[in-house]
CSV table of C-alpha atoms in Angstrom, one decimal:
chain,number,residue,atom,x,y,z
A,1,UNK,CA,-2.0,55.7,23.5
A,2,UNK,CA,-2.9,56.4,19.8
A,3,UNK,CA,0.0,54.2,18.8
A,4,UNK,CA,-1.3,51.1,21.2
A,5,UNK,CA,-4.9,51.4,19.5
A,6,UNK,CA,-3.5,51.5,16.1
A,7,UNK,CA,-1.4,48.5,17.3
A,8,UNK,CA,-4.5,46.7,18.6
A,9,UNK,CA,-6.4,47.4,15.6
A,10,UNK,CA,-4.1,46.1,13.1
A,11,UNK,CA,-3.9,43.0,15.3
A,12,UNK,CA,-7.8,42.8,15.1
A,13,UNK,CA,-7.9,43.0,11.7
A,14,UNK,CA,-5.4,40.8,11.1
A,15,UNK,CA,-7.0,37.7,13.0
A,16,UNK,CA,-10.4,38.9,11.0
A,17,UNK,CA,-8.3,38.4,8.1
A,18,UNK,CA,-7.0,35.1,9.2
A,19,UNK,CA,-10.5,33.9,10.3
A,20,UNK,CA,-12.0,34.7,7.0
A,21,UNK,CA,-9.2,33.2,4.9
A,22,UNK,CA,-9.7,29.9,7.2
A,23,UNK,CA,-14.0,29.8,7.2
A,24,UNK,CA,-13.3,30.2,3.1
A,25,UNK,CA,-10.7,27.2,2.7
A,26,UNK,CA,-13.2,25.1,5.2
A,27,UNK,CA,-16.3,25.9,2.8
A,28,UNK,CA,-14.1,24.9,-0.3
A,29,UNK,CA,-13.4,22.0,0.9
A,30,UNK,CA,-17.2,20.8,1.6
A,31,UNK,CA,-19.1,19.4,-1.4
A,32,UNK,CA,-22.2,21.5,-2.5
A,33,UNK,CA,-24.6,18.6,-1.9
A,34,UNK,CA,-24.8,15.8,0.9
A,35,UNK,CA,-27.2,12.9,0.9
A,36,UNK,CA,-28.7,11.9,4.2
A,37,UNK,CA,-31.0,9.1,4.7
A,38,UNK,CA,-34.5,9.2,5.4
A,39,UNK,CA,-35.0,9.9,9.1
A,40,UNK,CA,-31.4,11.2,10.2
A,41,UNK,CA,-30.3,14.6,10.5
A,42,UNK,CA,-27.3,15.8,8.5
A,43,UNK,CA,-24.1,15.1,10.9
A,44,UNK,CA,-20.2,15.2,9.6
A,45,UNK,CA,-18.7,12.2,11.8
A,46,UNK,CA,-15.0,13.7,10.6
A,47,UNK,CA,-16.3,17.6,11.7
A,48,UNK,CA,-18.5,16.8,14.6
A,49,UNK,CA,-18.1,20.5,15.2
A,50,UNK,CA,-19.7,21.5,12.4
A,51,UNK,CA,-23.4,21.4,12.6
A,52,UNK,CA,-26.6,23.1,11.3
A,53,UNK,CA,-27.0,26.9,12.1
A,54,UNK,CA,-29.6,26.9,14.6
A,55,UNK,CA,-31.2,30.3,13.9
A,56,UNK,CA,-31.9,28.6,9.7
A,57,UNK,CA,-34.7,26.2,11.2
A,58,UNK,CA,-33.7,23.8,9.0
A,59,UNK,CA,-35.9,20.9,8.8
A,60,UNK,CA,-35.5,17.3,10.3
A,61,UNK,CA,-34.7,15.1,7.7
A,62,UNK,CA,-37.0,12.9,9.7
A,63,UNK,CA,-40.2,14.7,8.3
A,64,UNK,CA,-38.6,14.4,4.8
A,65,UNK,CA,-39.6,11.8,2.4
A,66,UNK,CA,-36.8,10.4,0.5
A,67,UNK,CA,-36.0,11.7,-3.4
A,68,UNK,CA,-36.8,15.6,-1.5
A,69,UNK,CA,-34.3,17.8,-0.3
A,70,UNK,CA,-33.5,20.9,1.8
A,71,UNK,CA,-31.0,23.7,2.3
A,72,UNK,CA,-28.7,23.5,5.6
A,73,UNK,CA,-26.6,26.2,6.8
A,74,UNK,CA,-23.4,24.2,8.4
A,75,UNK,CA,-21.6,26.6,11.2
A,76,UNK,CA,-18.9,26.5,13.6
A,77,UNK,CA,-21.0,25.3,16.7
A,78,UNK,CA,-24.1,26.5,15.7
A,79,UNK,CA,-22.7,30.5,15.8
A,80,UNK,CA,-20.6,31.3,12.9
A,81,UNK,CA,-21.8,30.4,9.6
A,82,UNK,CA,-20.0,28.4,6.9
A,83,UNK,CA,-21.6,27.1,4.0
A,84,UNK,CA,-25.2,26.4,2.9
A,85,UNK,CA,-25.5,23.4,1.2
A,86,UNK,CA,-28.5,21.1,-0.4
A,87,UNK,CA,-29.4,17.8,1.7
A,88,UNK,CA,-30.8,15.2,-0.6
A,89,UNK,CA,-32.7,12.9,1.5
A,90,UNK,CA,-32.3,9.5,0.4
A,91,UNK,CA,-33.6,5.8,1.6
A,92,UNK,CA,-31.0,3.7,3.4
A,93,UNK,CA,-29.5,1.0,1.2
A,94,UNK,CA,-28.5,-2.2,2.0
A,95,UNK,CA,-25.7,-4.1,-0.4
A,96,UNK,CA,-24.1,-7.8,-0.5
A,97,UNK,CA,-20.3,-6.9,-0.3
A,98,UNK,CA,-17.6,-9.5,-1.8
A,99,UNK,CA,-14.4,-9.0,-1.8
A,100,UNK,CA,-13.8,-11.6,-3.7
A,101,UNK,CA,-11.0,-11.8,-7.1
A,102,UNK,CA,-12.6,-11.6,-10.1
A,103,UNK,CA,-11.2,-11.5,-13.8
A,104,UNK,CA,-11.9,-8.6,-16.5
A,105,UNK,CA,-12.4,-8.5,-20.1
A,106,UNK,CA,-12.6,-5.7,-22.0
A,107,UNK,CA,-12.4,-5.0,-25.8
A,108,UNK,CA,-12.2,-0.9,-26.4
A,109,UNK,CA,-14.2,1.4,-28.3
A,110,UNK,CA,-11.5,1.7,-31.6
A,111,UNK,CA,-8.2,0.2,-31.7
A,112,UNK,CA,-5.9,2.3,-29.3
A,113,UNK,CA,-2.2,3.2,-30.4
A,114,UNK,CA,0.3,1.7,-27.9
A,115,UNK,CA,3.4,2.2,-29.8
A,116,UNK,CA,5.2,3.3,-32.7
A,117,UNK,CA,7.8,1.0,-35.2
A,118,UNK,CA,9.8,2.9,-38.1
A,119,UNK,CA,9.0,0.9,-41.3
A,120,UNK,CA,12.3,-0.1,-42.9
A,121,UNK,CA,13.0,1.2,-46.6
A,122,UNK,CA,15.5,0.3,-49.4
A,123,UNK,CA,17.4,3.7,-47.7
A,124,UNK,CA,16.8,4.1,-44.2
A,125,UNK,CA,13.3,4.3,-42.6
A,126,UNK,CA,10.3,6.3,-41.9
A,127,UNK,CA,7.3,6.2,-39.4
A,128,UNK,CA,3.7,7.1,-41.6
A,129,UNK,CA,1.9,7.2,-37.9
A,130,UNK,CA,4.4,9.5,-36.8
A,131,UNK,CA,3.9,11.4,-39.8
A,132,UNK,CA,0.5,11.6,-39.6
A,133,UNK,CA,0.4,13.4,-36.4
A,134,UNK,CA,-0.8,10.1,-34.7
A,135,UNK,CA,0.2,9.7,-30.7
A,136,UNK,CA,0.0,7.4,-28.2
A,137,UNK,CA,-3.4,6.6,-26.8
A,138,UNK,CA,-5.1,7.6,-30.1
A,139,UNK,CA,-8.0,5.8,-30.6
A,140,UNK,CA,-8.3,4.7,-34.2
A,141,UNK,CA,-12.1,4.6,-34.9
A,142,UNK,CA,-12.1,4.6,-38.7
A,143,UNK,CA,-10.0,3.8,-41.6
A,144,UNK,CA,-11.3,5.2,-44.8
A,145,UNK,CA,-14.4,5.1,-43.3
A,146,UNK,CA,-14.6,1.8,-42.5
A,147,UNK,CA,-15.1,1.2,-38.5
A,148,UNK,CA,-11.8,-0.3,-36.8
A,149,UNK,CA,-12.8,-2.1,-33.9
A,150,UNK,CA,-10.1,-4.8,-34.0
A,151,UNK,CA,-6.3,-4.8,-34.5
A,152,UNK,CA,-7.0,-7.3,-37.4
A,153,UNK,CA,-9.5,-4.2,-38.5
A,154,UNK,CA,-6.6,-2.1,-39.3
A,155,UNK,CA,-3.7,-4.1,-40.3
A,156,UNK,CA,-6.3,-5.5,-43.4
A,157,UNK,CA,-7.5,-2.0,-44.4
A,158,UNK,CA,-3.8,-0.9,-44.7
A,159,UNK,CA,-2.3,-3.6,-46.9
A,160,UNK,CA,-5.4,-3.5,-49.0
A,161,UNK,CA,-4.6,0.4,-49.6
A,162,UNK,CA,-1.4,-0.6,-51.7
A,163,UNK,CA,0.2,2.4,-50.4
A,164,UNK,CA,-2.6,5.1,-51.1
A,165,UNK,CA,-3.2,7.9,-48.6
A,166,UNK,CA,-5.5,6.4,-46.3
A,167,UNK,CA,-7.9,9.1,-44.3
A,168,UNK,CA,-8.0,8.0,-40.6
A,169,UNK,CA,-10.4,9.0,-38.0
A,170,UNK,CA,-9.3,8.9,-34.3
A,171,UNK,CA,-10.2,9.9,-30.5
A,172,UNK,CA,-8.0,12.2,-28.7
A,173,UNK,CA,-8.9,14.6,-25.3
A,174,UNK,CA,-12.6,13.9,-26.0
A,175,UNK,CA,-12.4,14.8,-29.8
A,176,UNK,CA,-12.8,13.4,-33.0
A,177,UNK,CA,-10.2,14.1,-35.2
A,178,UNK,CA,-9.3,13.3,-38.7
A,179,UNK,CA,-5.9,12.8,-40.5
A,180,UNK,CA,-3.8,11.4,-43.8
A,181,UNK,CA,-1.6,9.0,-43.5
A,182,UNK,CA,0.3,7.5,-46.0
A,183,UNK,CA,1.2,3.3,-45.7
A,184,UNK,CA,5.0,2.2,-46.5
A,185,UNK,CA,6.1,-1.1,-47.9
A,186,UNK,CA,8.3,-3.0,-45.8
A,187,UNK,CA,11.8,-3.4,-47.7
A,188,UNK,CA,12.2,-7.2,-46.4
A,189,UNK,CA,8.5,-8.1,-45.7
A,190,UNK,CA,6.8,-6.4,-48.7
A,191,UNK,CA,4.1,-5.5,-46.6
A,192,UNK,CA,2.5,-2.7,-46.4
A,193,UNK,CA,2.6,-0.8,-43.0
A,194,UNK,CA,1.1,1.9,-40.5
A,195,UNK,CA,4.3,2.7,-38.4
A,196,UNK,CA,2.3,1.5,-35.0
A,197,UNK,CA,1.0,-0.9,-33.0
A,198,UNK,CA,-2.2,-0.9,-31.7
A,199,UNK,CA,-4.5,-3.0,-29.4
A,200,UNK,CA,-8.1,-3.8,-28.9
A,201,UNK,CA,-9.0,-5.1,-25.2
A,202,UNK,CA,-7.2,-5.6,-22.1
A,203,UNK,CA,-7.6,-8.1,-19.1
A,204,UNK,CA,-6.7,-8.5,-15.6
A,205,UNK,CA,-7.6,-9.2,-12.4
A,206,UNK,CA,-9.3,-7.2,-9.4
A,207,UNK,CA,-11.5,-7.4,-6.3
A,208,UNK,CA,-15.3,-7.6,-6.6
A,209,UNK,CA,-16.6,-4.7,-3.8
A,210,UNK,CA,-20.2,-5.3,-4.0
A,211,UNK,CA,-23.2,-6.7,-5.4
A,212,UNK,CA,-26.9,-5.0,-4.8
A,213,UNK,CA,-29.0,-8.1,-5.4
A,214,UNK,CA,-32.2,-5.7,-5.6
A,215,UNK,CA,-31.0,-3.9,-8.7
A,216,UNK,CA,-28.4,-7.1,-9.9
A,217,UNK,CA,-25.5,-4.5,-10.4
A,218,UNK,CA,-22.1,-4.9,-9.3
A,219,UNK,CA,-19.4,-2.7,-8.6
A,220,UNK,CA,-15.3,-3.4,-8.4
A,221,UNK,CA,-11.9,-1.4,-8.4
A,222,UNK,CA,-12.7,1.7,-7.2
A,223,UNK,CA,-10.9,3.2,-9.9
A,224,UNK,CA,-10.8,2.8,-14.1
A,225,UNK,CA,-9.6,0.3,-15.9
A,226,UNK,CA,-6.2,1.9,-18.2
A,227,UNK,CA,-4.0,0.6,-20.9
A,228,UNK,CA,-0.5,-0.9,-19.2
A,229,UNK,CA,1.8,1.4,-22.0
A,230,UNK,CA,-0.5,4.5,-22.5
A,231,UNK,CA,-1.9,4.9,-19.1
A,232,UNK,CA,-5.0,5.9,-21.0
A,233,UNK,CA,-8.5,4.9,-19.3
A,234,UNK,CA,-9.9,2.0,-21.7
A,235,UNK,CA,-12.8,3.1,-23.6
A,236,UNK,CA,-15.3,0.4,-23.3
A,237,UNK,CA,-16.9,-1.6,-26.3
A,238,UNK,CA,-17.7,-4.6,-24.5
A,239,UNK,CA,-16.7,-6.7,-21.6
A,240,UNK,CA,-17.3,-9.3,-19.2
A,241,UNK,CA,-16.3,-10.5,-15.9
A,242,UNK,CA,-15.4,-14.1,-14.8
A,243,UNK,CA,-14.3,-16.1,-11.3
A,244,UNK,CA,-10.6,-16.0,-10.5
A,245,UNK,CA,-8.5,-18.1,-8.3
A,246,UNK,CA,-5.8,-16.2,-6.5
A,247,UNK,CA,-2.3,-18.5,-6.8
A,248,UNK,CA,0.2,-16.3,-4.9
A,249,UNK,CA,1.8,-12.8,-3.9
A,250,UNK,CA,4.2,-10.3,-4.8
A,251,UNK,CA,5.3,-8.8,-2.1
A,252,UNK,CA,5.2,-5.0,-1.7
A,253,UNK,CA,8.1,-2.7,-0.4
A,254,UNK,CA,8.7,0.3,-0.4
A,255,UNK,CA,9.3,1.8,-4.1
A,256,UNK,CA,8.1,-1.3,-5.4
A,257,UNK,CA,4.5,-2.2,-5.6
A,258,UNK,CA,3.0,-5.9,-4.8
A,259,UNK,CA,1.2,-7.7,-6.9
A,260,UNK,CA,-2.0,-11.1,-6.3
A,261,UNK,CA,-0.8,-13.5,-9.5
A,262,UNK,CA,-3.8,-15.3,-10.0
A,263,UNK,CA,-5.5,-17.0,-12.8
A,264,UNK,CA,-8.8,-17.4,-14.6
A,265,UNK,CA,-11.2,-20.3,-13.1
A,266,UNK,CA,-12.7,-21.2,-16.8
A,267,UNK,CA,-14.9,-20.1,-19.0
A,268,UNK,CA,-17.8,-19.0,-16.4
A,269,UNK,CA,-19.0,-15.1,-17.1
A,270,UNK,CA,-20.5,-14.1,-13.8
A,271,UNK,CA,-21.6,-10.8,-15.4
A,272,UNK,CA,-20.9,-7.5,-17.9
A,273,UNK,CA,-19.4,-4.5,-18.5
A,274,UNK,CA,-21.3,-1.3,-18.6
A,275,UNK,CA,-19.0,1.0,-17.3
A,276,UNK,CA,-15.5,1.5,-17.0
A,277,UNK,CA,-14.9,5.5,-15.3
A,278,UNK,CA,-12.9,7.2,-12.9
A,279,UNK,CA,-14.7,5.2,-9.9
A,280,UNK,CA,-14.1,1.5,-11.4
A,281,UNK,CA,-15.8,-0.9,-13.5
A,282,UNK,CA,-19.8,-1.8,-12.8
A,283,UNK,CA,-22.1,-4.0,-14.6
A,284,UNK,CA,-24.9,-6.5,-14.2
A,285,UNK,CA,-24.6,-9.5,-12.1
A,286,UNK,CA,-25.8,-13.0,-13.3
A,287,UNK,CA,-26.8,-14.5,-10.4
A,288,UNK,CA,-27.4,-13.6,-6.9
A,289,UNK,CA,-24.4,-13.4,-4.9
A,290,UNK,CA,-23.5,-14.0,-1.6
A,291,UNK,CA,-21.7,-12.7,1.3
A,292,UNK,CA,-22.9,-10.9,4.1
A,293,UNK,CA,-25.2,-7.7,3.4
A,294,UNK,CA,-24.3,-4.5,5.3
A,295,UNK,CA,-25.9,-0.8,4.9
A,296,UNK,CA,-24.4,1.6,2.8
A,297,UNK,CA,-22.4,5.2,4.8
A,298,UNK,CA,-23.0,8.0,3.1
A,299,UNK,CA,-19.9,10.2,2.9
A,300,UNK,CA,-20.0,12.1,6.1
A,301,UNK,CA,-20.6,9.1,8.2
A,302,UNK,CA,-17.0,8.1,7.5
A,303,UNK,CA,-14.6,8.9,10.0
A,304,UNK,CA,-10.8,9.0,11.4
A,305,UNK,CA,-10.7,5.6,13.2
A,306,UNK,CA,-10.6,1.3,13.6
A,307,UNK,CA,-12.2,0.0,9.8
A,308,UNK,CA,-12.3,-3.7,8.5
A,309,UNK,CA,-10.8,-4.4,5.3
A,310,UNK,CA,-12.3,-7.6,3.2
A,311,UNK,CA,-10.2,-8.8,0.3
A,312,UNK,CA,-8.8,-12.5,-1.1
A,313,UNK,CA,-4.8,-13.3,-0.9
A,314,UNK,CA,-5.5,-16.9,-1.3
A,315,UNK,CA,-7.8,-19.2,-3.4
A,316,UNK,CA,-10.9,-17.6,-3.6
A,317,UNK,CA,-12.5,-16.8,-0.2
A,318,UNK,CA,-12.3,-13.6,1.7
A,319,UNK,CA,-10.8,-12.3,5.0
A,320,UNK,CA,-11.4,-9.8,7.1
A,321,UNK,CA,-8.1,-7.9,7.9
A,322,UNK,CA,-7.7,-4.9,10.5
A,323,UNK,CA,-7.1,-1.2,9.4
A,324,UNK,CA,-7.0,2.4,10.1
A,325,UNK,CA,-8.6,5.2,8.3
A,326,UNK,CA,-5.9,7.7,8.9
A,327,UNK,CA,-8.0,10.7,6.9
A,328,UNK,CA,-11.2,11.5,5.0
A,329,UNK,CA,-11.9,14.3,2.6
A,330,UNK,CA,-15.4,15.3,1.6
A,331,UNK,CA,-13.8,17.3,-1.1
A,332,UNK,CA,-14.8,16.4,-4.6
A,333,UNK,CA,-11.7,17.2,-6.8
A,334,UNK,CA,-10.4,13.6,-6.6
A,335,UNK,CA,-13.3,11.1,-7.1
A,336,UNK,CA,-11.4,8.0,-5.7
A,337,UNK,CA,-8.9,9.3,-3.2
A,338,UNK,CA,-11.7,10.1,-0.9
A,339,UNK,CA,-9.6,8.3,2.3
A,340,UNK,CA,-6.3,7.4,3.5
A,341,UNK,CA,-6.2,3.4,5.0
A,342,UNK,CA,-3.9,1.8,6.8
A,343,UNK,CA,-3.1,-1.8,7.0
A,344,UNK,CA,-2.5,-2.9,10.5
A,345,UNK,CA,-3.5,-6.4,10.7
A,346,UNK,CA,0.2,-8.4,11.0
A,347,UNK,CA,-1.4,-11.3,9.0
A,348,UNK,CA,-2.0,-9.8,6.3
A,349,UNK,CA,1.3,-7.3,6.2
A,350,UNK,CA,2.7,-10.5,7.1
A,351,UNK,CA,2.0,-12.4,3.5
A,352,UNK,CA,1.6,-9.1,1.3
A,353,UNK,CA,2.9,-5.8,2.5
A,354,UNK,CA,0.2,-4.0,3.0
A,355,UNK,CA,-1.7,-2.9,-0.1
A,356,UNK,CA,-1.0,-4.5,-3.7
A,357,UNK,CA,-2.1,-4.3,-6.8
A,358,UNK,CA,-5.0,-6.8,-7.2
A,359,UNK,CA,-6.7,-5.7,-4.4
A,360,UNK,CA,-8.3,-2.6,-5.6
A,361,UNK,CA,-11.7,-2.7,-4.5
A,362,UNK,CA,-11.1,-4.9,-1.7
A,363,UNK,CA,-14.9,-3.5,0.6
A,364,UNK,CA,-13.8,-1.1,3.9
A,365,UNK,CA,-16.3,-1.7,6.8
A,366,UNK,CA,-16.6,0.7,10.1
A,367,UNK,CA,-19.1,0.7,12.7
A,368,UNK,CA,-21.1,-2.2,10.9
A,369,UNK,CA,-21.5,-0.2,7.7
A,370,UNK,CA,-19.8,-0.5,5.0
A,371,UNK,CA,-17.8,2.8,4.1
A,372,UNK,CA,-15.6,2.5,0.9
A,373,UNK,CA,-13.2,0.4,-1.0
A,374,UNK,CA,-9.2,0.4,-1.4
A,375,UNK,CA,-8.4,1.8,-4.6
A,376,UNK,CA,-4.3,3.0,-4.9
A,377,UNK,CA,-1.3,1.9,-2.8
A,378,UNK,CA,1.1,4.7,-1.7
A,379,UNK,CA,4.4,3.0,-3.6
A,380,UNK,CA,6.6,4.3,-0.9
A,381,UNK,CA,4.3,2.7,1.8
A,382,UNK,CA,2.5,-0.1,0.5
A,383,UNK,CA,0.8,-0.2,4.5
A,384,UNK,CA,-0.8,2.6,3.2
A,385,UNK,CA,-3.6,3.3,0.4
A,386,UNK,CA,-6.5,5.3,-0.7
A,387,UNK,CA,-9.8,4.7,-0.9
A,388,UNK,CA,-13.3,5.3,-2.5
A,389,UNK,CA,-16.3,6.3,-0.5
A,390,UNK,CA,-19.2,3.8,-0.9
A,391,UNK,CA,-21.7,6.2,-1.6
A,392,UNK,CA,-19.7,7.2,-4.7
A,393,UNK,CA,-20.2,3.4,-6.1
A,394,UNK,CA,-23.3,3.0,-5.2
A,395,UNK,CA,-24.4,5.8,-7.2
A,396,UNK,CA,-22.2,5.3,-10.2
A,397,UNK,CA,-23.5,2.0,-10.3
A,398,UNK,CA,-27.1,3.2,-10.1
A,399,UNK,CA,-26.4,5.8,-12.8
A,400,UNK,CA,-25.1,2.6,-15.5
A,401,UNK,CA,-28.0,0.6,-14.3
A,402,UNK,CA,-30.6,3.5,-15.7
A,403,UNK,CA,-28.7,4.5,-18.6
A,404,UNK,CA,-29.3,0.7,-19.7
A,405,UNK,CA,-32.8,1.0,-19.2
């Protein structure tokens, strides 16, 4: 008998166990903060289990003006508690989407270093970059204190040193750091040299998500804009954005990502650059743009399910094409791989593949709302991708629109 209770107790603590390891991994994975609009009640479309504790009387977002907020405790069917979190009520927005191609330019902050050439010498050769401690992705801001924004910036302040120790200041992991390096004369050319290439902008082409005409800010991409040979996210200086004609398709297999070739439709700029982050590239829009409007999900209004995806293949007009949102995570550890989509429409797997690259940013509609944006293909399934959750745009975009003001 004593053996049987011991077993039985062991077993009870053992699911307790269990139980609290899986109510702590479900907490982790909610965000601390949720934003609900004015006049709903926070509900988890993905979790439709998971609702507000009903002994917390939390308060109905319906009595709450938007820009307050509230603490809800979510639980496991109104019994077992999970998390308390902070509901930020918030007005329902409204936002043209595009989906339309559109080209970027972007000069960096600093000339970035994108490669490294040994300079030939009477005996051998030698690298002064290298030498220097210099890396790829190094930002060169200054030479001997005069600002480098150009790659014609450093090569002048380089031969003019006549081979004297030149002091240069550079950006690396967030810092400012400072080094000696020492130009070479070129055996053949008699020019003085650095060792390393550098480069000052970048440009390519992407898929326009949205404009909100009542702000005149843009968002596109989904994710940042990075150099092709350091992978390093560009650090802005300037940029602009301008109309592109989509000319043809690379299509995507497995292994072997796709690719829209398209090409610049003239001088137009259709708006700037403010920001280029983790969550894409935003700006101001010149003019008022059009396309249908649709209101903005917040995170937790996303769901498993049917979705819409709108992007360009051809010329410069959008289609809808048919998808799947095959998973959504609330979790905040990976700002644009908040969803999982799947292409299912044959027309459009039909002339691309699936997902490929080019159509990052391409708008993802469900229910009538609009819900994200494609921002990666999964190389080894280009049917597959992830995706960004609208509300993240939205508010990165609002965030570059007031830190212009």
């Amino acid at each position: 008998m004593k053996r049987c209770v011991k077993r039985w107790l062991a077993t009870g603590l053992g699911m307790v166990t269990l139980m609290g390891a899986g109510l702590m991994g479900l907490s982790n994975s909610l965000p601390d903060t949720f934003s609900v609009s004015q006049g709903q009640t926070l509900q988890l479309a993905q979790l439709p289990w998971l609702v507000p504790l009903r002994a917390s009387g939390v308060q109905e977002t319906s009595r709450a003006e938007s820009g307050s907020s509230y603490n809800v405790t979510l639980s496991i069917l109104g019994i077992i508690p999970v998390k308390t979190v902070r509901a930020m009520v918030v007005q329902e927005r409204t936002v043209t989407i595009c989906g339309t191609p559109f080209g970027i330019k972007m000069f960096s902050e600093g000339a970035m270093v994108v490669g490294f050439t040994d300079v030939s010498q009477l005996v051998g050769s030698a690298n002064p970059a290298k030498a220097a401690g210099l890396k790829l992705g190094d930002r060169i801001l200054a030479l001997n204190g005069v600002e480098t924004s150009t790659n014609e910036d450093v090569a002048k302040v380089i031969q003019s040193s006549q081979g004297q120790p030149v002091e240069v200041t550079y950006h690396r992991d967030g810092q400012i750091k400072h080094t000696i390096l020492s130009p070479l004369q070129d055996h053949q050319s008699k020019r003085w040299l650095a060792g390393m290439w550098v480069r000052d902008s970048s440009a390519g082409i992407g898929t326009l998500t949205f404009v909100d005409n009542s702000t005149g800010m843009y968002g596109g991409l989904g994710h940042a804009i990075s150099d092709a040979d350091t992978g390093e996210s560009i650090a802005l200086r300037t940029g602009e954005i301008s109309p592109v004609t989509i000319t043809g398709v690379v299509l995507g297999t497995a292994g072997t990502p796709g690719e829209l070739k398209g090409q610049f439709s003239g001088a137009l700029s259709l708006g700037n650059i403010l920001s280029n982050g983790a969550s894409g590239v935003y700006g101001r829009y010149y003019a008022v743009a059009d396309g249908q409007d649709y209101p903005v999900s917040n995170a937790q209004q996303v769901h498993k399910g049917e979705a819409l995806i709108l992007t360009t293949i051809q010329g410069e007009t959008p289609q809808m094409y048919q998808a799947v949102i095959e998973r959504v995570s609330l979790s905040e550890e990976d700002p644009n791989r908040n969803m999982v989509i799947r292409i299912t429409d044959q027309r459009l797997l039909s002339a691309t593949g699936g997902i490929v690259q080019g159509m990052s940013g391409s708008p993802v509609i469900q229910d009538g709302r609009w819900v994200g944006a494609v921002t990666h293909v999964l190389v080894n399934d280009p049917t597959r991708g992830y995706g960004i959750f609208a509300e993240h745009m939205l508010s990165t975009a609002d965030y570059a629109a007031s830190s212009q003001n």
